[in-house]
PDB file of C-alpha atoms in Angstrom:
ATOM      1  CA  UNK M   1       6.546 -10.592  16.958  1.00 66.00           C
ATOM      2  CA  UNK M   2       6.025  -7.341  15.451  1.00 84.00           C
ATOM      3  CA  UNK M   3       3.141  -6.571  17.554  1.00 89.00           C
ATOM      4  CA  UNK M   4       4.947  -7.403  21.045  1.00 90.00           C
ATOM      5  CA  UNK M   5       7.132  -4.259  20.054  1.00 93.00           C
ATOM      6  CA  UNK M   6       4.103  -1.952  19.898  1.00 95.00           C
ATOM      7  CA  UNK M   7       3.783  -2.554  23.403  1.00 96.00           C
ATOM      8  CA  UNK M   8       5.946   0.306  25.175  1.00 96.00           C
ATOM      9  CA  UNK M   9       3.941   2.982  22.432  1.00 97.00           C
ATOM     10  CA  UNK M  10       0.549   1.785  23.090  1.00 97.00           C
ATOM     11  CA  UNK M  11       0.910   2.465  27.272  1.00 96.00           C
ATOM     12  CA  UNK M  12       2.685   5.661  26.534  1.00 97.00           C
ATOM     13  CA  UNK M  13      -0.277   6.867  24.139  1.00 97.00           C
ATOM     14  CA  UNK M  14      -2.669   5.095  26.969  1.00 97.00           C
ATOM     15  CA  UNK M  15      -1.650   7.386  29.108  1.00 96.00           C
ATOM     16  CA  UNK M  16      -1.295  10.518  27.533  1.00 97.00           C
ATOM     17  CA  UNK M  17      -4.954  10.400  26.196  1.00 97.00           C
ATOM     18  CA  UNK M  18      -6.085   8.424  29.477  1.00 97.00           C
ATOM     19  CA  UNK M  19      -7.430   5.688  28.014  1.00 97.00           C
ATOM     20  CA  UNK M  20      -7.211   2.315  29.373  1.00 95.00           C
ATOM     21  CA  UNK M  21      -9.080   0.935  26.740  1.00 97.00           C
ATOM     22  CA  UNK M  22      -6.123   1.350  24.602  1.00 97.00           C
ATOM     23  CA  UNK M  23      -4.382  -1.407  26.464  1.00 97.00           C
ATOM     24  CA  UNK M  24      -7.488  -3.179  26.512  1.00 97.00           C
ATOM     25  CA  UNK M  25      -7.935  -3.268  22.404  1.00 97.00           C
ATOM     26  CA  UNK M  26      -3.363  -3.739  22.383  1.00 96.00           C
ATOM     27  CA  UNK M  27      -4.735  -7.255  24.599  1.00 96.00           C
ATOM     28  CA  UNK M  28      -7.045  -8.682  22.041  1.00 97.00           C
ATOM     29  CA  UNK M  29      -5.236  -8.071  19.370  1.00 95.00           C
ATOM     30  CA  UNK M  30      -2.556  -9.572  20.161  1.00 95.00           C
ATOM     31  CA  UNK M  31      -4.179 -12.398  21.663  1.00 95.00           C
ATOM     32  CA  UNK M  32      -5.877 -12.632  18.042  1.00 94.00           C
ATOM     33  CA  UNK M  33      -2.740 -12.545  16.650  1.00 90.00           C
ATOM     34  CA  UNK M  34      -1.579 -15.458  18.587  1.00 90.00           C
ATOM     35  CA  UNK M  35      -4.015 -17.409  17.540  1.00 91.00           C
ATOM     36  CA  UNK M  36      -3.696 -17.131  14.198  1.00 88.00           C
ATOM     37  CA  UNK M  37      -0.100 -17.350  14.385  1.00 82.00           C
ATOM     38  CA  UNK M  38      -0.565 -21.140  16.275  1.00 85.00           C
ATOM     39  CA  UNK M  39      -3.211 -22.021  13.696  1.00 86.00           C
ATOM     40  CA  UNK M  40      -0.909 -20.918  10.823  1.00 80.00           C
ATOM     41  CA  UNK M  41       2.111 -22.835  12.391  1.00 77.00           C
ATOM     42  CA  UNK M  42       0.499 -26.143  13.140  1.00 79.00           C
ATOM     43  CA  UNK M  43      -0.416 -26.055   9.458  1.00 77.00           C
ATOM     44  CA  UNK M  44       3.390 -25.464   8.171  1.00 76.00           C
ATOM     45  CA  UNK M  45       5.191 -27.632  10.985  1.00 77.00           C
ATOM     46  CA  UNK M  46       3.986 -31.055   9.516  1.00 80.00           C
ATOM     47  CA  UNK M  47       5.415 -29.751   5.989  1.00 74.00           C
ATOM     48  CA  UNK M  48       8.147 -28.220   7.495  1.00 72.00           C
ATOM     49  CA  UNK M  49       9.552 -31.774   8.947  1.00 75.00           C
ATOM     50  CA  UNK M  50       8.796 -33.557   6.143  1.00 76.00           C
ATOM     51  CA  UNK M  51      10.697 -30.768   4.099  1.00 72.00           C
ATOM     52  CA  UNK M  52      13.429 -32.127   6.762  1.00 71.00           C
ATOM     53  CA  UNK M  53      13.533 -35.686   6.428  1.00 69.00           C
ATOM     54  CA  UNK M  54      13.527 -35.674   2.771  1.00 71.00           C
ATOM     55  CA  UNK M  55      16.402 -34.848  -0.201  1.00 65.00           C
ATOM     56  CA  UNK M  56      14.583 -31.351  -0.545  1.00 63.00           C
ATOM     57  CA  UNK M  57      16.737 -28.323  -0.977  1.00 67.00           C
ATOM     58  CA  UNK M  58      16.912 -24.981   1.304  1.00 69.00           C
ATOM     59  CA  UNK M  59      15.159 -23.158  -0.616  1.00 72.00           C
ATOM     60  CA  UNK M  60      12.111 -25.002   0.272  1.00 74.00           C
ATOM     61  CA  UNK M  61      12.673 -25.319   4.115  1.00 71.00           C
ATOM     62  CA  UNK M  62      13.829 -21.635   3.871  1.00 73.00           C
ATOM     63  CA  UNK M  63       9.999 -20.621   2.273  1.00 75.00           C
ATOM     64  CA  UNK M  64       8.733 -22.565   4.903  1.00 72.00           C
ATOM     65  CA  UNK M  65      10.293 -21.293   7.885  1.00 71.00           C
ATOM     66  CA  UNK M  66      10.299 -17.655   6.243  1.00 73.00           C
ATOM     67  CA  UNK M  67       6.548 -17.749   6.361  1.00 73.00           C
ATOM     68  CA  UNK M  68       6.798 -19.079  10.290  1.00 70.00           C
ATOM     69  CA  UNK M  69       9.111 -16.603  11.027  1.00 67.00           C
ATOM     70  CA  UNK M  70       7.653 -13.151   9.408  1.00 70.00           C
ATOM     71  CA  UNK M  71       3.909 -13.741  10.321  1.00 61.00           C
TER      72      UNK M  71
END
């Protein structure tokens, strides 16, 4: 999430050193970053729902969705 927000900066600073390649590189990283974000989740979501559909507490769901949720 953090990265979508770089977006507006990284065309402004494209264009004022008038480099396309800037947008290019803002691309693949965040494509990257996408990845490792779905890799990362589809690890957590199975321990997330059975976190769920158990008697645990909140604290562990809230670890769990606090590492989804600040990646």
């Amino acid at each position: 999430m953090k990265i979508l927000c770089l977006f507006p900066d990284v065309v402004k600073d494209a264009g004022v050193q008038y480099d396309p390649s800037t947008i290019a590189n803002y691309a693949y990283n965040l494509a990257k970053a996408f990845q490792d974000f779905t890799t990362m989740s589809a690890s957590l979501m199975p321990r997330l729902k059975q976190l769920l559909h158990s008697d645990a507490n909140g604290d562990q769901v809230g670890k769990v969705l606090f590492r989804l949720l600040t990646y």
